[in-house]
Short mmCIF file of C-alpha atoms in Angstrom, two decimals:
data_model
loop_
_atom_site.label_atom_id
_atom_site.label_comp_id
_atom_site.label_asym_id
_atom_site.label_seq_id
_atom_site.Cartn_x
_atom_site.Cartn_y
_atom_site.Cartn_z
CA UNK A 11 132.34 42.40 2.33
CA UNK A 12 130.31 44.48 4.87
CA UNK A 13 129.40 42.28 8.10
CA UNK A 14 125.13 42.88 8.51
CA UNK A 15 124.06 44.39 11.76
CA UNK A 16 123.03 41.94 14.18
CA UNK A 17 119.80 43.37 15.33
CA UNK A 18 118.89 43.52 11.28
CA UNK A 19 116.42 40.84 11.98
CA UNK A 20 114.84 41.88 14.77
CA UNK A 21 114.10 45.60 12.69
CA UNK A 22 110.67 43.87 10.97
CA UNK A 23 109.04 43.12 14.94
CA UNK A 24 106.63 45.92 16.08
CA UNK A 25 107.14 47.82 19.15
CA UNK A 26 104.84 47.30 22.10
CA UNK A 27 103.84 50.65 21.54
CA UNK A 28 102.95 49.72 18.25
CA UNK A 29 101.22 46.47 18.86
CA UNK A 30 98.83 48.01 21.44
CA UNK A 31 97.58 51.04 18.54
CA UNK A 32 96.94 47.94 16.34
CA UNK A 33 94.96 46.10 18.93
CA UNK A 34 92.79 49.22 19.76
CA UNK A 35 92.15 49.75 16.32
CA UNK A 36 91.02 46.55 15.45
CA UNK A 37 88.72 46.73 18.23
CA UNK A 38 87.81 50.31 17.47
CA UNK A 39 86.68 48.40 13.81
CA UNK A 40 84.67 45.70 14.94
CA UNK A 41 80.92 45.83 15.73
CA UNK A 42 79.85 46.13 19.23
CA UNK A 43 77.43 42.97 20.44
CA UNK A 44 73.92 43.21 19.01
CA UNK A 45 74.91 45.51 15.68
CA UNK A 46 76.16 44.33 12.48
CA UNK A 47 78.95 45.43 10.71
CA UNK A 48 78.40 47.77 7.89
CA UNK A 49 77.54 45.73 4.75
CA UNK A 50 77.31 42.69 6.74
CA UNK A 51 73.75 40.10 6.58
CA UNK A 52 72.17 39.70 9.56
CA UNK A 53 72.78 35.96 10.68
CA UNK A 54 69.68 34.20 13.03
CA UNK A 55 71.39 33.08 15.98
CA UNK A 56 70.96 28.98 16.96
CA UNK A 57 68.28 28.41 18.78
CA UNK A 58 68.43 25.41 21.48
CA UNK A 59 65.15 23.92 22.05
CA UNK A 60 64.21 23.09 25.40
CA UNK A 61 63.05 19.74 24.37
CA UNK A 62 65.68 16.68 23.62
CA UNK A 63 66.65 16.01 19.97
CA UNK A 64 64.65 13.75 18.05
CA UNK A 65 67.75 11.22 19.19
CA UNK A 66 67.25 11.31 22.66
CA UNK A 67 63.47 11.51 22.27
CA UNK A 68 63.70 7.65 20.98
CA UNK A 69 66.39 6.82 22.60
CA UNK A 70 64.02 8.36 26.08
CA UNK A 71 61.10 6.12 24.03
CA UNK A 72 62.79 2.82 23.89
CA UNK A 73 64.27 3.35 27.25
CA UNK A 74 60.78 3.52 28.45
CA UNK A 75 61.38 6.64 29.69
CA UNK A 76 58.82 9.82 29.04
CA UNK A 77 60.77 12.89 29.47
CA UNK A 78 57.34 14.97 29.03
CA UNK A 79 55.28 13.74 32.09
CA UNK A 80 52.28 15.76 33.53
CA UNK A 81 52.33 17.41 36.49
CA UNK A 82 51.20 15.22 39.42
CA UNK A 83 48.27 17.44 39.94
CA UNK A 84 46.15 16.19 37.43
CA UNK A 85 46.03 12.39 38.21
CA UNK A 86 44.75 11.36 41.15
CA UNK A 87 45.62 7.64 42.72
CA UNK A 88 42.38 5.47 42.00
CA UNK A 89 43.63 2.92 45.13
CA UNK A 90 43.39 6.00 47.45
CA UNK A 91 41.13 7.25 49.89
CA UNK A 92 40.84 10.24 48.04
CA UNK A 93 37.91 9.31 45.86
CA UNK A 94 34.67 10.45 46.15
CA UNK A 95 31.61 7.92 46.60
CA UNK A 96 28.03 7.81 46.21
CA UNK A 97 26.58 7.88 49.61
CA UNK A 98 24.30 4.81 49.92
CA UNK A 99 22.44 5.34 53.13
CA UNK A 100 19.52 7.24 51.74
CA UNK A 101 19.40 4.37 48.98
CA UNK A 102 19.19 1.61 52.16
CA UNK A 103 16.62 3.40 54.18
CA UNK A 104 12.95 1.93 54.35
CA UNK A 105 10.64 3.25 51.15
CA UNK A 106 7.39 3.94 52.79
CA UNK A 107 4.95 6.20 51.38
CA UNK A 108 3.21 8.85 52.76
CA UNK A 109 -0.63 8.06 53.89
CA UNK A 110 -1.68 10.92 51.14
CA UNK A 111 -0.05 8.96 48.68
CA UNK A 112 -1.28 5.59 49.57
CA UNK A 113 -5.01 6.86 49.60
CA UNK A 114 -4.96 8.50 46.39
CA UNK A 115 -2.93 6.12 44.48
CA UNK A 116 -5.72 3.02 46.48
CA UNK A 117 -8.60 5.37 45.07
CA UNK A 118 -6.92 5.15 41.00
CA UNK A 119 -6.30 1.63 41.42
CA UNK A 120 -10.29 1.13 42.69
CA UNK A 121 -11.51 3.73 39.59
CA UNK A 122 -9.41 1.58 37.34
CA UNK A 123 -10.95 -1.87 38.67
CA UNK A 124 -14.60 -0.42 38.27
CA UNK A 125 -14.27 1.28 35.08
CA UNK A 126 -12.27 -1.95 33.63
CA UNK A 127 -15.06 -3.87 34.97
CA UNK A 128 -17.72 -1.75 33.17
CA UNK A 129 -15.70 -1.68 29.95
CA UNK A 130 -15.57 -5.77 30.26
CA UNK A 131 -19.15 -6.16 30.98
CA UNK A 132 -20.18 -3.98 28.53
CA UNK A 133 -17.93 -5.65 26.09
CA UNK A 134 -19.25 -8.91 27.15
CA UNK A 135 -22.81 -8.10 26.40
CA UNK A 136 -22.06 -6.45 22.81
CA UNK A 137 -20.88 -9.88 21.91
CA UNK A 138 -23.20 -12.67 23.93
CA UNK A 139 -26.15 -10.84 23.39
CA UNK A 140 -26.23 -8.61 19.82
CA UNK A 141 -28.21 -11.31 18.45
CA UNK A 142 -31.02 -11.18 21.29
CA UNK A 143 -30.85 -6.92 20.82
CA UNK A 144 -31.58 -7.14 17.22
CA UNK A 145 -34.12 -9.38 16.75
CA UNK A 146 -36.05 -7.74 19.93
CA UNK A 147 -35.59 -4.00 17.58
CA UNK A 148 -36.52 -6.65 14.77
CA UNK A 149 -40.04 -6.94 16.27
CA UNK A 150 -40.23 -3.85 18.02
CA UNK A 151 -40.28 -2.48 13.93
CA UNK A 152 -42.15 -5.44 12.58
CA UNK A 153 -44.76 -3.96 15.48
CA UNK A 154 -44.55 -0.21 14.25
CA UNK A 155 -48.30 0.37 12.99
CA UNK A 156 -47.28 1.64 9.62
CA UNK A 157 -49.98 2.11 6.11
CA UNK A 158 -47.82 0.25 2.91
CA UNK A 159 -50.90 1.43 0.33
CA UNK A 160 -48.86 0.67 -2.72
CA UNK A 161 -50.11 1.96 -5.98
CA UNK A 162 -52.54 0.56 -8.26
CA UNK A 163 -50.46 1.04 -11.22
CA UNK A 164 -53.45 0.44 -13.47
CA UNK A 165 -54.24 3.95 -12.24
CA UNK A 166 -51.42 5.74 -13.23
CA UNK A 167 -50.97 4.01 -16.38
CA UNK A 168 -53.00 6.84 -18.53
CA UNK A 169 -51.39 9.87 -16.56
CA UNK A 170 -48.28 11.62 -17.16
CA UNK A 171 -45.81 12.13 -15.03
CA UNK A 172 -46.78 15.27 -13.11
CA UNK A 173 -50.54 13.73 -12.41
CA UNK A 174 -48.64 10.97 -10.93
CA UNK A 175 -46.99 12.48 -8.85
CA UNK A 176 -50.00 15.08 -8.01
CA UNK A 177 -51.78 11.89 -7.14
CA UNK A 178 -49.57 10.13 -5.35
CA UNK A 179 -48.65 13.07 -2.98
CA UNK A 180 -52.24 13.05 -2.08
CA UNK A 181 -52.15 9.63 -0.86
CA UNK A 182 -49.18 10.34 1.22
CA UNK A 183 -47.65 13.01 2.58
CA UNK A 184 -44.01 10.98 2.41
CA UNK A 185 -43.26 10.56 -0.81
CA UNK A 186 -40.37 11.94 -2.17
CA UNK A 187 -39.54 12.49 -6.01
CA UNK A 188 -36.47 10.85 -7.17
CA UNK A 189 -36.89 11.88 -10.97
CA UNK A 190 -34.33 14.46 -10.49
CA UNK A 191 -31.33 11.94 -10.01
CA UNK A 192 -32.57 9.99 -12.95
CA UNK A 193 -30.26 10.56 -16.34
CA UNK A 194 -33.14 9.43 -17.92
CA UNK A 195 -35.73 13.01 -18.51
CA UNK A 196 -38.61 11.02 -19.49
CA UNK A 197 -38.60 8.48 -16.62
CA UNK A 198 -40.11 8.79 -13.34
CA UNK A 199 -38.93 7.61 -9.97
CA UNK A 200 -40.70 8.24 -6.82
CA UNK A 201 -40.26 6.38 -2.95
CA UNK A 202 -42.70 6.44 -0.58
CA UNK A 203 -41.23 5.92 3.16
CA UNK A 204 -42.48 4.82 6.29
CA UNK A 205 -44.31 8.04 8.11
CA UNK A 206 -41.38 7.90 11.26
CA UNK A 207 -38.03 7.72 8.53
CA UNK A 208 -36.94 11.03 7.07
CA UNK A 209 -37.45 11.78 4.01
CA UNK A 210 -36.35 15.24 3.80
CA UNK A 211 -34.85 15.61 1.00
CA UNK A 212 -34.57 13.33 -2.99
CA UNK A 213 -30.73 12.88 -1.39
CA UNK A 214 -31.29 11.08 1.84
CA UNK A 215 -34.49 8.99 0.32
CA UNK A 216 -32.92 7.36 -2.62
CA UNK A 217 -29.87 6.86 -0.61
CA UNK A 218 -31.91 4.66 2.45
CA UNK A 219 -33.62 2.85 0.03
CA UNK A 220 -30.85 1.72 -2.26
CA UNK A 221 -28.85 1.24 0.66
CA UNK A 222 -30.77 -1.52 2.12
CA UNK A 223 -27.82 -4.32 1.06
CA UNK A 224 -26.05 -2.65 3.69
CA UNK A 225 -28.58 -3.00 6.60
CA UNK A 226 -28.67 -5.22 9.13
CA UNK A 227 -32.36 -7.28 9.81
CA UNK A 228 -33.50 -4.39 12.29
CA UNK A 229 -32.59 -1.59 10.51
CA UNK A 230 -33.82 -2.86 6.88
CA UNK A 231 -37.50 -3.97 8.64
CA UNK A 232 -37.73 -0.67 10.00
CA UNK A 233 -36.93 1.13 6.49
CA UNK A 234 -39.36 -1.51 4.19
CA UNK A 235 -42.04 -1.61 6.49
CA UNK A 236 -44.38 0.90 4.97
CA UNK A 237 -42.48 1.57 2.33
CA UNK A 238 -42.72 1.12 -1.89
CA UNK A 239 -40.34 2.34 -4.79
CA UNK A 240 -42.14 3.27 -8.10
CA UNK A 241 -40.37 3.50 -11.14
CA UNK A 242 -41.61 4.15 -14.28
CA UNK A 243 -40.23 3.97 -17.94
CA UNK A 244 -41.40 5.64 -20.91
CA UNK A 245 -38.67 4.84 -23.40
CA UNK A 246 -40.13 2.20 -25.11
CA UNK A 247 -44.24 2.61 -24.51
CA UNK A 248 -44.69 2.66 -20.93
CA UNK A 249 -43.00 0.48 -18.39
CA UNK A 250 -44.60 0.93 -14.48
CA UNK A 251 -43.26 -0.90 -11.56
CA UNK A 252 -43.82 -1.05 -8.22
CA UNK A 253 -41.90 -2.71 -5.37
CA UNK A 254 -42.17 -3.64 -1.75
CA UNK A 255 -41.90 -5.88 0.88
CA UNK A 256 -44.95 -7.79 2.28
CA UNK A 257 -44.43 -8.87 6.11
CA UNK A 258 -48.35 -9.66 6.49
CA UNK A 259 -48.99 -12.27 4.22
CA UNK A 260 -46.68 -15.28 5.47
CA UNK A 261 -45.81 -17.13 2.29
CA UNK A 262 -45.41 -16.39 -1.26
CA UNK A 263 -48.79 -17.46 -2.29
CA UNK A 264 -50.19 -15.44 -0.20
CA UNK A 265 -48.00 -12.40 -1.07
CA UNK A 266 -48.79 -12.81 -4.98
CA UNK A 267 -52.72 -13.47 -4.53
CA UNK A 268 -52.72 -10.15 -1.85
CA UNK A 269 -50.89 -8.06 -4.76
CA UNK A 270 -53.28 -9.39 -7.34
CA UNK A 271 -56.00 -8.20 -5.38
CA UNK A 272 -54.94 -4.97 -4.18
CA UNK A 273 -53.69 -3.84 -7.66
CA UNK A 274 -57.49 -4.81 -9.18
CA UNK A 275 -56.15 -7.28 -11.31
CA UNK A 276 -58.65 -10.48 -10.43
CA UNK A 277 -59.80 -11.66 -13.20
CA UNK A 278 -57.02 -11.15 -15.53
CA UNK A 279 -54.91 -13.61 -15.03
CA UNK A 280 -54.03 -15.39 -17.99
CA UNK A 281 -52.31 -18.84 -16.42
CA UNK A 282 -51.41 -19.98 -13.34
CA UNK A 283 -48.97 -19.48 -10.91
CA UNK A 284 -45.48 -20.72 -11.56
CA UNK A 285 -41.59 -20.20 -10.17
CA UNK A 286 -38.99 -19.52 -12.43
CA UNK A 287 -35.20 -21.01 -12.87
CA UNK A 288 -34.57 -18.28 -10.05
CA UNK A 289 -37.33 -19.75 -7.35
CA UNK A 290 -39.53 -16.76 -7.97
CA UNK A 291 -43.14 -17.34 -7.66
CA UNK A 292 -44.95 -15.65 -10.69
CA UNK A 293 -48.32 -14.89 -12.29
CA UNK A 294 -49.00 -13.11 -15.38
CA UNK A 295 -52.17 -11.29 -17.06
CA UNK A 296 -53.57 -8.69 -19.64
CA UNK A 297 -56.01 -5.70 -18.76
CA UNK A 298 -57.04 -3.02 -20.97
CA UNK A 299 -56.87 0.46 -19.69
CA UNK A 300 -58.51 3.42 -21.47
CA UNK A 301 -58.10 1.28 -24.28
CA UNK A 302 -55.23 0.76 -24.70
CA UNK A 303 -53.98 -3.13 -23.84
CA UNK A 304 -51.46 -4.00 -21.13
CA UNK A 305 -49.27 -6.80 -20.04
CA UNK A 306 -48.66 -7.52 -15.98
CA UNK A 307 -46.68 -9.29 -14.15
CA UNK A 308 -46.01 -10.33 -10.18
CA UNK A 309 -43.14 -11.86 -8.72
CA UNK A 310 -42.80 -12.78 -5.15
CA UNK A 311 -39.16 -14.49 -3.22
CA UNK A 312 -38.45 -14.43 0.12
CA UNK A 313 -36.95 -11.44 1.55
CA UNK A 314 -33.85 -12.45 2.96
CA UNK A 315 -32.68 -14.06 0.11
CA UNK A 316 -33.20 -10.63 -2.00
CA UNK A 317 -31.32 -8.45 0.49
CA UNK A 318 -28.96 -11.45 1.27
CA UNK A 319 -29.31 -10.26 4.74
CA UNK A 320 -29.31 -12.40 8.04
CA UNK A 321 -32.03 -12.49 10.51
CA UNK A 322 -34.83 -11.30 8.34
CA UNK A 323 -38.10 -12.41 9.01
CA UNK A 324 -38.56 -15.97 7.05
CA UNK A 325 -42.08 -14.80 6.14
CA UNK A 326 -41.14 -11.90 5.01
CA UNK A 327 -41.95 -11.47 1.03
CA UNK A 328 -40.29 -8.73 -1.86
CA UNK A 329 -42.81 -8.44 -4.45
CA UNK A 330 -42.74 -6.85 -7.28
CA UNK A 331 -45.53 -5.41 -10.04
CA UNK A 332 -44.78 -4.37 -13.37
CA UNK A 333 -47.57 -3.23 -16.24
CA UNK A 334 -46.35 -2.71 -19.17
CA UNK A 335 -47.16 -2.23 -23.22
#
């Protein structure tokens, strides 16, 4: 049996030579730094935050330690002599105001004083002495020489309603017809105003003298003296009426027996005078007119009580005359 070589072992181990080809071919192989092997994924390198881990960010918080503080620049030490302050002096000096000033705000304050003054005063007297004003334009109205002239309705009773108002337009140059505003054709309406109130127009007429409620004791004196209201009523036979307020006569008596008289009814009077439930005083009568036979009637109250308005003269009388069918 052959004896192996000795070095037979060692026959498998590469040269140097040999070793050093390998090495440069493995290197030869292998990608250079920043390319990728062919057929090889491209792999995103780790990146290291700058920041700790979420670890040593709580382990920084419960150390009470804040590994993020701001620059020193953008605090500034409150304690320090660093920080800016109001300057006070201007606030401490002496407030005096110029001599301009002082003279024109001395001239508002004395405006305000005198006009406040005026505004009291005149105040003052609308209130202490309204009562005094009014009844002195009371008088002054009850003084107004004025012409009342109502109609003697026995005189219109046989006309129509155009010769009524023919004739009463004669009398007076201030009457104004109202049968226009009436819903009623065959009725008549006319008002006859004082010769200083307006009576322009039907509008303005009817609306003074059915305002009257409204009025105070001046005002309504001023519109009644001198003034009647006729109204007239054909609807069932004929139905005339006059009204207006006496301020001559003093009492009711007075009032009735004056109307009597002026509307040519003495004489035909057919019982004497009475009041009704209302306080009324009232007298009654027949006359025949173009013969035909007609019913009258007068009723006198006091004024005020009519009107319900305060401060009226207490002599002052409304009467009223009707002659009807």
């Amino acid at each position: 049996m052959s004896e192996a070589p000795k070095h037979a072992k060692h026959a498998a181990r590469p040269s140097d030579a040999q070793a050093n080809a390998s090495t440069d071919e493995q290197t030869a192989l292998s990608p250079k730094p920043g390319t990728l092997a062919r057929g090889a994924h491209a792999v995103t390198p780790e990146v290291v935050p700058d920041r700790p881990p979420l670890v040593q960010k709580l382990h920084d918080f419960a150390e009470n330690r804040n590994p993020y503080t701001p620059p020193e620049r953008l605090y500034t030490d409150r304690t320090s002599e660093e920080v800016s302050r109001l300057e006070t002096e201007g606030l401490r000096r002496p407030f005096d105001l110029p001599l301009a000033v002082k003279i024109v705000l001395g001239a508002s304050v004395a405006v305000a004083a005198v006009a406040g003054g005026v505004f009291v005063y005149h105040s003052a007297d609308a209130i202490l002495n309204a009562d005094q004003r009014e009844q002195a334009a009371l008088q002054e109205s009850l003084a107004r020489e004025v012409t009342l002239n109502p109609p003697a309705l026995s005189t219109l009773a046989p006309l129509d309603n155009a010769g009524i108002l023919a004739t009463l337009q004669a009398e007076s140059a201030n009457v104004v017809d109202l049968t226009p505003l009436l819903a009623d054709e065959t009725g008549m309406e006319v008002v006859k105003l004082a010769d200083d109130v307006d009576a322009s127009n039907a509008e303005t007429a009817a609306a003074l003298w059915t305002g009257v409620g409204s009025l105070n004791a001046a005002e309504a004196v001023h519109l009644l003296n001198g003034s009647w209201l006729l109204a007239i009523d054909r609807s069932d036979g004929v139905n005339l009426n006059v009204r207006f307020a006496d301020f001559t006569s003093g009492s009711a008596e007075a009032a009735l027996a004056a109307a009597v008289t002026a509307q040519g009814l003495d004489g035909t009077a057919t019982g004497d005078v009475t009041q009704d439930s209302s306080g009324n005083t009232i007298q009654t009568g027949s006359v025949t007119i173009a013969d035909v036979p007609y019913q009258w009637q007068i009723s006198v109250c006091p004024l005020d009580e009519f009107y319900g308005i305060a401060g009226m003269p207490e002599t002052a009388m409304y009467v009223g005359v009707r002659l009807f069918q």
